XYZ file of C-alpha atoms in Angstrom:
567
model
C 78.264 94.847 138.099
C 76.937 91.701 136.506
C 79.532 89.329 135.157
C 79.948 89.416 131.384
C 80.252 85.652 131.538
C 76.776 85.298 133.034
C 77.631 84.846 136.699
C 77.563 87.019 139.753
C 79.545 87.097 142.978
C 77.921 84.364 145.028
C 80.739 83.715 147.487
C 79.942 84.289 151.149
C 82.932 83.058 153.130
C 85.520 83.922 155.747
C 88.241 86.553 155.095
C 90.830 83.781 154.738
C 88.867 82.051 151.969
C 88.143 85.406 150.343
C 91.857 86.112 150.295
C 92.506 82.814 148.542
C 89.819 83.617 145.967
C 91.060 87.132 145.294
C 93.397 86.162 142.402
C 90.527 84.350 140.674
C 88.319 87.431 141.033
C 90.998 89.679 139.614
C 91.413 87.284 136.689
C 87.676 87.378 136.070
C 87.643 91.179 136.140
C 90.548 91.274 133.691
C 88.764 88.876 131.337
C 85.541 90.867 131.542
C 87.445 94.066 130.825
C 89.103 92.404 127.837
C 85.736 91.290 126.466
C 84.277 94.786 126.911
C 87.313 96.304 125.183
C 86.981 93.825 122.305
C 83.312 94.746 121.786
C 84.186 98.446 121.984
C 86.962 98.033 119.412
C 84.608 96.059 117.148
C 82.019 98.849 117.342
C 84.503 101.585 116.429
C 86.072 99.488 113.644
C 82.701 98.676 112.066
C 81.629 102.312 112.214
C 84.949 103.379 110.685
C 84.600 100.899 107.814
C 81.267 102.282 106.581
C 80.369 105.332 104.500
C 79.388 108.500 106.398
C 77.542 111.381 104.701
C 77.250 114.912 106.049
C 73.882 116.643 106.201
C 73.983 120.192 107.547
C 77.105 119.267 109.486
C 75.508 116.093 110.900
C 76.944 112.614 110.176
C 74.239 110.523 108.487
C 74.641 106.891 107.417
C 72.316 103.975 106.720
C 75.041 101.655 108.031
C 75.219 100.829 111.758
C 76.705 97.352 112.184
C 78.444 98.360 115.406
C 75.075 99.013 117.005
C 73.999 95.467 116.111
C 77.070 94.029 117.860
C 76.602 96.083 121.033
C 72.829 95.598 121.136
C 73.532 91.859 121.327
C 75.945 92.544 124.192
C 73.254 94.561 126.002
C 70.774 91.712 125.546
C 73.341 89.311 126.976
C 74.612 91.226 130.038
C 72.272 94.184 130.584
C 73.291 97.707 131.557
C 77.094 97.137 131.463
C 76.657 96.625 127.717
C 74.834 99.971 127.625
C 77.907 101.641 129.140
C 80.067 100.106 126.410
C 77.653 101.502 123.775
C 77.747 104.941 125.434
C 81.548 105.063 125.276
C 81.562 103.616 121.747
C 79.208 106.300 120.401
C 81.379 109.081 121.830
C 84.596 107.577 120.400
C 82.966 107.041 116.991
C 81.661 110.640 116.923
C 85.132 111.991 117.667
C 87.486 109.742 115.720
C 85.353 108.254 112.944
C 82.579 110.675 112.026
C 84.538 113.753 113.126
C 81.310 115.380 114.204
C 81.033 119.153 114.457
C 78.414 118.959 117.187
C 78.963 120.391 120.618
C 80.240 118.135 123.365
C 77.036 118.468 125.336
C 75.005 117.406 122.307
C 77.309 114.431 121.620
C 77.118 113.208 125.212
C 73.358 113.730 125.359
C 72.854 111.807 122.099
C 75.085 108.971 123.348
C 73.224 108.842 126.660
C 69.790 108.768 124.988
C 70.838 106.108 122.491
C 72.539 103.806 125.001
C 69.823 104.144 127.653
C 67.063 103.668 125.067
C 68.493 100.427 123.725
C 69.287 99.215 127.249
C 65.697 99.744 128.361
C 64.273 98.053 125.273
C 66.650 95.099 125.727
C 65.577 94.851 129.377
C 61.929 94.785 128.294
C 62.676 92.069 125.730
C 64.387 89.857 128.325
C 62.077 90.420 131.298
C 58.662 91.216 129.824
C 58.744 89.372 126.490
C 60.883 86.472 127.807
C 63.391 86.658 124.952
C 65.557 83.546 124.751
C 69.058 84.792 123.904
C 69.803 81.507 122.117
C 67.057 82.402 119.588
C 65.803 78.837 119.720
C 62.392 79.686 118.251
C 60.967 81.884 115.514
C 59.195 83.875 118.205
C 62.540 84.890 119.737
C 63.862 86.095 116.361
C 60.711 88.154 115.789
C 60.948 89.592 119.317
C 64.576 90.590 118.691
C 63.722 92.269 115.380
C 60.653 93.929 116.872
C 62.500 95.316 119.884
C 65.284 96.555 117.607
C 62.698 98.399 115.507
C 61.012 99.876 118.583
C 64.376 100.904 120.015
C 65.447 102.635 116.796
C 62.145 104.515 116.513
C 62.196 105.486 120.200
C 65.742 106.858 120.003
C 64.901 108.807 116.823
C 61.758 110.286 118.417
C 63.751 111.500 121.444
C 66.930 112.644 119.623
C 65.229 114.661 116.860
C 63.620 117.227 119.207
C 67.007 117.591 120.894
C 68.673 118.354 117.542
C 65.902 120.774 116.618
C 66.234 122.547 119.964
C 70.000 122.805 119.439
C 69.440 124.321 115.998
C 71.219 121.530 114.162
C 68.208 120.596 112.007
C 64.806 122.033 111.174
C 61.472 120.314 111.216
C 61.677 119.855 107.439
C 64.968 117.945 107.830
C 63.610 115.220 110.117
C 62.887 112.719 107.339
C 66.192 113.380 105.569
C 68.176 112.642 108.713
C 65.973 110.096 110.479
C 65.128 107.642 107.699
C 68.751 106.679 106.838
C 69.625 106.357 110.521
C 66.535 104.235 111.176
C 67.341 101.930 108.261
C 70.966 101.656 109.388
C 70.099 100.957 113.026
C 67.405 98.393 112.254
C 69.545 96.637 109.654
C 72.580 96.626 111.953
C 70.544 94.918 114.666
C 68.873 92.507 112.230
C 72.103 91.517 110.452
C 74.601 91.255 113.323
C 72.756 90.932 116.659
C 71.480 87.385 115.886
C 74.980 86.375 114.746
C 76.570 87.585 117.998
C 73.877 85.944 120.137
C 74.172 82.624 118.323
C 77.974 82.754 118.641
C 77.684 83.442 122.380
C 75.356 80.465 122.671
C 77.287 77.984 120.505
C 80.957 78.989 120.641
C 81.812 75.847 122.635
C 80.591 73.726 119.691
C 83.011 75.325 117.224
C 85.481 72.438 117.004
C 88.296 72.741 114.474
C 87.230 69.583 112.654
C 83.697 70.833 112.274
C 84.862 74.193 110.936
C 87.190 72.501 108.460
C 84.384 70.291 107.165
C 82.234 73.388 106.598
C 85.049 75.397 104.982
C 84.493 74.257 101.334
C 80.767 74.946 101.470
C 81.360 78.262 103.248
C 83.856 79.297 100.570
C 81.280 78.475 97.896
C 78.725 80.740 99.610
C 81.267 83.570 99.747
C 82.038 83.188 96.033
C 78.362 83.116 95.014
C 77.486 86.086 97.234
C 80.516 88.015 95.952
C 79.543 87.360 92.314
C 75.956 88.458 92.961
C 77.138 91.623 94.742
C 79.532 92.395 91.891
C 76.653 92.079 89.413
C 74.500 94.416 91.531
C 77.191 97.039 92.044
C 78.557 96.836 88.508
C 75.138 97.409 86.934
C 74.258 100.981 87.716
C 70.727 102.297 87.850
C 67.461 100.440 88.151
C 68.837 97.320 86.471
C 71.359 96.879 89.262
C 68.609 97.091 91.867
C 66.659 94.355 90.063
C 69.720 92.110 90.189
C 69.757 92.503 93.968
C 67.323 89.602 94.219
C 70.127 87.284 93.098
C 71.311 87.509 96.708
C 68.203 85.729 97.970
C 69.358 82.391 96.497
C 72.568 81.829 98.534
C 71.049 83.272 101.729
C 67.929 81.101 101.556
C 69.964 77.993 100.622
C 72.281 78.580 103.605
C 69.260 79.072 105.879
C 67.598 75.878 104.653
C 70.771 73.792 104.974
C 72.074 75.146 108.284
C 69.119 76.871 109.913
C 69.494 80.152 111.759
C 73.292 79.840 112.000
C 73.608 79.560 108.224
C 71.263 82.519 107.730
C 73.222 84.706 110.185
C 76.607 83.943 108.593
C 75.415 84.415 105.012
C 73.646 87.687 105.898
C 76.723 89.028 107.687
C 78.901 88.193 104.657
C 76.346 89.806 102.336
C 76.042 92.983 104.420
C 79.793 93.455 104.876
C 80.417 92.677 101.223
C 77.726 95.114 100.066
C 79.144 98.051 102.004
C 82.713 97.061 101.153
C 81.962 97.149 97.432
C 79.775 100.236 97.577
C 82.386 102.382 99.267
C 84.894 102.598 96.358
C 82.143 102.989 93.707
C 81.041 106.345 95.079
C 77.349 105.618 95.630
C 75.482 108.587 97.101
C 73.471 108.451 100.326
C 70.139 107.957 98.557
C 71.361 104.968 96.495
C 72.990 103.383 99.535
C 69.823 103.785 101.577
C 67.730 102.133 98.862
C 70.136 99.195 98.706
C 70.114 98.948 102.481
C 66.305 98.915 102.450
C 66.444 95.943 100.063
C 69.060 94.400 102.331
C 66.647 94.779 105.257
C 64.017 92.765 103.365
C 66.614 90.102 102.549
C 67.738 89.979 106.181
C 64.218 89.548 107.534
C 63.501 86.805 104.979
C 66.730 84.925 105.694
C 66.280 85.097 109.477
C 62.676 83.898 109.343
C 63.544 80.976 107.054
C 66.551 80.058 109.177
C 64.554 80.270 112.421
C 61.778 78.067 111.030
C 64.313 75.464 109.842
C 66.185 75.494 113.172
C 62.955 75.233 115.143
C 61.823 72.278 113.041
C 65.202 70.564 113.406
C 65.072 71.150 117.160
C 61.549 69.716 117.309
C 62.619 66.678 115.271
C 65.587 66.144 117.571
C 63.384 66.356 120.653
C 60.949 63.881 119.093
C 63.783 61.457 118.329
C 65.134 61.799 121.864
C 61.655 61.239 123.292
C 61.177 58.187 121.083
C 64.538 56.840 122.196
C 63.595 57.356 125.834
C 60.251 55.630 125.273
C 62.009 52.700 123.573
C 64.404 52.489 126.489
C 61.548 52.578 128.975
C 59.694 49.950 126.962
C 62.720 47.677 127.080
C 63.021 48.225 130.833
C 59.307 47.647 131.255
C 59.455 44.441 129.220
C 62.186 43.123 131.488
C 60.372 44.307 134.607
C 57.136 42.787 133.315
C 58.768 39.364 133.189
C 59.816 39.632 136.823
C 56.460 41.022 137.914
C 54.583 38.278 136.097
C 56.674 35.500 137.608
C 56.546 37.134 141.037
C 52.763 37.292 140.882
C 52.560 33.684 139.707
C 54.745 32.178 142.412
C 51.911 29.984 143.668
C 51.264 28.637 140.162
C 54.916 27.822 139.645
C 55.177 26.216 143.082
C 52.144 24.098 142.257
C 53.556 23.033 138.886
C 56.902 22.076 140.419
C 55.392 20.550 143.566
C 53.224 18.060 141.682
C 56.027 16.277 139.748
C 58.427 16.487 142.694
C 55.822 14.937 145.063
C 55.143 12.185 142.557
C 58.886 11.618 142.052
C 59.393 11.368 145.820
C 56.603 8.798 146.142
C 57.974 6.800 143.212
C 61.475 6.884 144.671
C 60.233 5.614 148.059
C 58.271 2.851 146.303
C 61.317 1.789 144.281
C 63.472 1.896 147.423
C 60.963 -0.283 149.275
C 60.832 -2.809 146.438
C 64.626 -3.017 146.221
C 64.915 -3.620 149.994
C 62.297 -6.373 149.898
C 63.700 -9.871 149.264
C 62.612 -11.134 145.853
C 61.051 -7.736 145.138
C 59.353 -6.906 141.851
C 62.341 -5.442 139.955
C 60.271 -4.778 136.853
C 57.900 -2.617 138.880
C 60.829 -0.811 140.481
C 62.225 -0.076 137.010
C 58.877 1.339 135.894
C 58.731 3.510 139.004
C 62.253 4.854 138.366
C 61.428 5.547 134.710
C 58.290 7.456 135.697
C 60.222 9.288 138.395
C 62.821 10.458 135.823
C 60.002 11.732 133.606
C 58.508 13.683 136.570
C 61.917 15.205 137.386
C 62.383 16.158 133.718
C 58.968 17.796 133.780
C 59.889 19.862 136.852
C 63.212 20.774 135.245
C 61.356 21.915 132.125
C 59.132 24.199 134.175
C 62.160 25.790 135.863
C 63.982 26.132 132.521
C 60.950 27.770 130.954
C 60.751 30.364 133.726
C 64.487 31.055 133.512
C 64.238 31.620 129.751
C 61.199 33.808 130.232
C 63.077 35.996 132.698
C 66.496 36.119 131.099
C 65.873 36.435 127.387
C 66.527 39.961 126.160
C 66.604 39.477 122.400
C 64.356 37.581 119.997
C 64.984 33.828 119.727
C 63.258 32.734 116.525
C 62.077 29.129 116.482
C 59.152 27.017 115.305
C 56.078 27.583 117.458
C 52.974 25.464 117.834
C 50.219 27.954 118.673
C 48.276 25.586 120.933
C 51.398 24.651 122.903
C 52.458 28.296 123.229
C 49.037 29.330 124.540
C 48.910 26.377 126.927
C 52.306 27.308 128.377
C 51.147 30.887 128.829
C 48.052 29.729 130.688
C 50.240 27.596 132.943
C 51.785 30.797 134.289
C 48.530 32.620 134.944
C 45.924 29.934 135.665
C 46.638 29.789 139.420
C 46.288 33.564 139.757
C 42.967 33.460 137.894
C 41.764 30.549 140.055
C 42.660 32.464 143.219
C 40.528 35.385 142.028
C 37.681 33.051 140.979
C 38.044 33.779 137.277
C 37.516 30.962 134.772
C 39.757 30.761 131.711
C 38.613 28.862 128.634
C 40.655 28.188 125.515
C 39.355 27.523 122.009
C 42.085 26.697 119.491
C 41.428 25.429 115.963
C 42.940 22.098 115.011
C 44.235 23.308 111.630
C 46.667 25.938 112.899
C 50.064 25.622 111.207
C 53.343 26.133 113.038
C 54.896 29.591 112.732
C 58.357 30.982 113.318
C 58.863 33.654 115.931
C 59.984 34.391 119.455
C 57.950 32.082 121.685
C 58.615 34.002 124.911
C 57.723 37.382 123.395
C 54.439 36.073 121.952
C 53.644 34.450 125.290
C 54.229 37.817 126.921
C 51.662 39.417 124.598
C 49.088 36.777 125.602
C 49.969 37.127 129.289
C 49.700 40.940 129.162
C 46.244 40.744 127.574
C 45.076 38.078 130.051
C 46.381 40.017 133.051
C 44.666 43.188 131.772
C 41.415 41.208 131.586
C 41.920 39.809 135.112
C 42.595 43.267 136.560
C 39.564 44.700 134.760
C 37.259 42.000 136.172
C 38.715 42.300 139.693
C 38.456 46.110 139.709
C 34.791 45.807 138.705
C 34.176 43.446 141.649
C 32.656 40.690 139.485
C 32.244 37.245 141.035
C 31.555 35.359 137.807
C 34.567 36.462 135.788
C 35.349 34.589 132.617
C 38.181 34.966 130.113
C 38.228 33.218 126.740
C 41.305 32.742 124.552
C 40.568 31.958 120.925
C 42.975 31.197 118.060
C 41.943 30.585 114.463
C 43.241 30.716 110.927
C 41.983 33.457 108.601
C 42.301 34.112 104.863
C 42.865 37.182 102.659
C 45.564 37.577 103.765
C 46.694 34.288 105.279
C 47.092 34.880 109.013
C 46.502 33.550 112.496
C 44.328 35.623 114.791
C 44.458 35.258 118.558
C 41.819 36.945 120.689
C 41.496 37.479 124.439
C 37.957 38.371 125.516
C 36.365 38.850 128.929
C 32.995 39.595 130.449
C 34.314 42.594 132.373
C 33.108 46.215 132.460
C 34.398 47.096 129.002
C 36.802 49.820 127.836
C 36.193 53.531 128.384
C 35.701 56.187 125.741
C 39.397 56.653 124.986
C 40.181 56.501 121.291
C 41.504 53.196 120.019
C 44.783 54.843 118.964
C 45.433 56.275 122.442
C 45.101 52.845 124.049
C 48.357 51.796 122.391
C 50.241 55.034 123.053
C 52.929 54.929 125.762
C 52.015 56.289 129.214
C 48.268 56.010 128.519
C 46.623 54.148 131.403
C 43.501 54.194 133.553
C 45.180 52.297 136.403
C 46.269 54.185 139.500
C 49.644 52.443 139.638
C 50.042 51.584 135.952
C 52.815 52.844 133.686
C 50.773 52.678 130.504
C 53.364 50.502 128.741
C 51.616 47.094 128.632
C 49.657 47.580 125.404
C 52.477 49.546 123.669
C 54.812 46.631 124.460
C 52.270 44.201 122.996
C 52.002 46.329 119.870
C 55.793 46.557 119.533
C 56.203 42.763 119.828
C 53.384 41.941 117.419
C 54.563 44.497 114.851
C 58.094 43.068 115.055
C 56.508 39.774 113.952
C 54.799 41.512 111.032
C 51.351 41.582 112.589
C 49.087 44.091 114.282
C 47.049 44.343 117.494
C 43.726 46.090 117.970
C 40.638 46.435 120.157
C 37.979 44.278 118.557
C 35.120 45.353 120.822
C 34.878 47.584 123.885
C 31.328 46.743 124.996
C 30.463 45.629 128.543
C 30.606 41.851 128.848
C 32.207 41.309 125.426
C 35.499 43.193 125.583
C 38.041 41.630 123.233
C 41.592 42.414 122.147
C 42.989 40.642 119.103
C 46.335 40.370 117.391
C 47.235 38.793 114.070
C 50.365 37.029 112.829
C 50.863 36.802 109.035
C 51.581 33.263 107.831
C 53.462 34.358 104.701
C 56.278 35.851 106.761
C 56.250 33.599 109.817
C 56.327 30.227 108.049
C 59.608 30.861 106.244
């Protein structure tokens, strides 16, 4: 027997270990038996609480909430739930409906009903891939559709049995079948989703959360009760027209709380409707008409609730995906700094080696002068002063690299565009020289200083330059050339910086996709370089775009607005 709690016996161990686990197994069996007994008691109680009408000695009612509860159990655990339904039908026939049918007929009807709904639930789970959490509108429609098919199938099989037993004639089929069909379908539609959602989310029902919902839930109960009282208190056709007052609280609950709100409001409405109808003495025909309206309300509420829940779930998944992309972008930005510096080790060594070599020569010269009698002290002083400047220059290079690697948050300061671009080229010029690629820079003399994060803007330039280098190298060009241009533009006031190359151009991907995360044409690329550039530029109030994609004139540009960045 499959575990009611969703597990099976998976232990394969020695007799000693099995003996130790025996108490746990007995506890599980006791808990499963308690759950089955609780569902059985709920079925009998719900059947007892509804109106039952006699037709030729047969119990007929358009009210079957117990079936909805046990159909959910069958969907959850399979054929053991069908056994619970089989026993429940027999107990309800004996103690609730006080049926006058023969025992054989009662058992046969119970067997057909329970096996029919078990088979249809099996088909929904295995063939139609029903998700018991009802996470999508499709799952709700599958549940309602299988409930309808199950009710019709059971009616088609049971009616010939009743005719053969002489309990009804062929002219009585509609009179007995229609109320039962409405009751079965409505019971499944109103209570099966509620039970399935509870089974899926019962761990989330914290006391604090329930208390916060209590005032709003009480308001729904009051509004639904008032609408039901207006429907029941107004007899005749006018009362049926007032039934549509019930759509307002159900739809509002579905919109605010999704499928869970729809299930709870529909359950309250259904129980309240039958509870108020019972003492008012409504006949079977009037009750069936109200239940038919209730079926329309239930389908509407479930569909609205499922659509809202599915949209909320999609929005949540989008937010989680965006958060993961942002996290990956941040990691990639940090990794990009290390990768850039690692790839430019020769350039950095060259930049540091030059001032340190000069400082060493100056120091030796000063030492020689000081050791020489009557040496030229003025010259020695000049050598030491120049040496200090060379050491400061080397220290500045090291400090710049350390800041480039370690900075994780924006550090806004005044930036001279020409100086920023020159520093960026310092980090990549040696790599370009090694790959025989010439880099030219054309910067206007009238560029004003801006305020921003120098390291981040340098990273944008470096990313664009490195993309150009890789494009030229992959194309196998021997005359590669990259040009960096910066100029001031009007309407609106802005600085535009462009990085162009004479490489093979950009493919036919749409311009928008180039800046989407994980979009790359490189075999080992992550597709985060351009999205990072776009994120940095947009954080400075600008934008980045592909100016031209043609072969030999490929150019990426980004703009920085002066109105914002000069403050």
